[in-house]
Amino acid sequence: MTNEVWAVRYGTRVTTRTEAYLNWHVYGEPDESFRMDYFFWIVRGGGRTTVVDCGFDPEVGRRRGREVLVDPVDALAALGIDAGGVDRLVVSHAHYDHIGNLPRFPDAEVVIARREYEFWTGPYAGRTQFAHATEGDELAHLSAVRDQGRLRLVEDTLDLAPGIELVVVGGHTPGQLVAQVALPRGAAVLAADALHFYEELERDRPFFVVADLLDMYRGFDLLREMTQDPGRLLVAGHDARVRDRFPALPGHDLAVRIEEEK
Ligand SMILES: [Zn+2]
């Protein structure tokens, strides 16, 4: 199975180490600012398109102080993909920057971890330390998708399609998903927010939004294992270095092709 994987950068902001990393003070290093990008991903193979996450609603992103580089649905259109016609949308987790445009994919089967869905529709979803990264109406829309019979729940792992495997890792959220996509040479590991920045893995430093710290460290170990063989390409969810690591998709400023590292 030949798959092609693209990462699309649709938003950006400048943050600081203190804001981005859990308990930054324990490292005894000075704070500094750095860029945080926002991505979603596209997998094409076997005549089908799978969209992985759908970005924040531009209005919500602006309200939260994020810079909108492109409306994610417009970015898809520029790549020849009509959101209204997408039939498979994987949701790595339910934070606002990953499910914000769900209503604009009315025909898609939406794939999410059962633990993720049950947490965000359960009694603890509204507690501030969890709720700050979500939007109530967006979580309600997930439930609406389920009522419509379009929600597919992943238990621990799922072979979604030839060459596309989903793994529930938890950590960042209760049911954070990672996708592994077979490529002609090796595989792409779409970590989404199991790894916001490569530095989290390189220096073993968790991001500040944590549902379960032990699961987050286990997720780091799993990502190391998944990417130890040659040809395994690790794609972080929010790292500006994604643009340096992978070649631009010709004709599309904001997209890179996950095929081999530059
Ligand atoms: Zn995110």
Coordinates of N, CA and C in Angstrom, one line a residue, residues 17-31 203-208 210 213 217:
R17 N 8.8 28.9 27.4 CA 9.1 27.6 28.1 C 8.2 27.4 29.3
T18 N 8.1 28.4 30.1 CA 7.4 28.3 31.4 C 5.9 28.0 31.1
E19 N 5.4 28.6 30.0 CA 4.0 28.3 29.7 C 3.8 27.0 29.1
A20 N 4.8 26.5 28.3 CA 4.6 25.3 27.5 C 4.9 24.0 28.2
Y21 N 5.9 24.1 29.2 CA 6.4 22.8 29.8 C 5.9 22.7 31.2
L22 N 5.6 21.5 31.6 CA 5.1 21.2 32.9 C 6.2 21.5 33.9
N23 N 5.9 22.3 34.9 CA 6.9 22.6 36.0 C 8.3 23.0 35.5
W24 N 8.3 23.9 34.6 CA 9.6 24.3 34.0 C 10.7 24.6 35.0
H25 N 10.2 25.1 36.2 CA 11.2 25.6 37.2 C 12.1 24.4 37.7
V26 N 11.6 23.2 37.6 CA 12.4 22.1 38.1 C 13.7 21.9 37.3
Y27 N 13.8 22.4 36.1 CA 14.9 22.2 35.2 C 16.0 23.2 35.5
G28 N 15.7 24.3 36.3 CA 16.7 25.3 36.7 C 17.3 26.0 35.5
E29 N 16.5 26.2 34.4 CA 17.0 26.9 33.2 C 16.2 28.2 33.0
P30 N 16.8 29.2 32.4 CA 16.0 30.4 32.2 C 14.9 30.2 31.2
D31 N 13.9 31.0 31.4 CA 12.7 31.0 30.4 C 13.1 31.6 29.1
R203 N 14.7 15.7 25.5 CA 15.1 16.0 26.8 C 14.2 15.5 27.9
D204 N 13.2 14.6 27.4 CA 12.3 13.9 28.4 C 11.5 14.9 29.2
R205 N 10.9 15.9 28.6 CA 10.2 17.0 29.3 C 8.8 17.1 28.9
P206 N 7.9 16.7 29.7 CA 6.4 16.8 29.4 C 5.9 18.2 29.2
F207 N 4.9 18.3 28.3 CA 4.1 19.5 28.0 C 3.3 19.8 29.3
F208 N 2.8 21.0 29.4 CA 2.1 21.4 30.7 C 0.7 20.8 30.8
V210 N -1.4 17.9 31.0 CA -1.2 16.4 31.3 C -2.4 15.9 32.0
L213 N 0.5 11.8 34.0 CA 2.0 12.0 33.7 C 2.7 10.7 33.4
Y217 N 4.9 9.9 30.0 CA 6.3 9.3 29.9 C 6.3 8.0 29.1

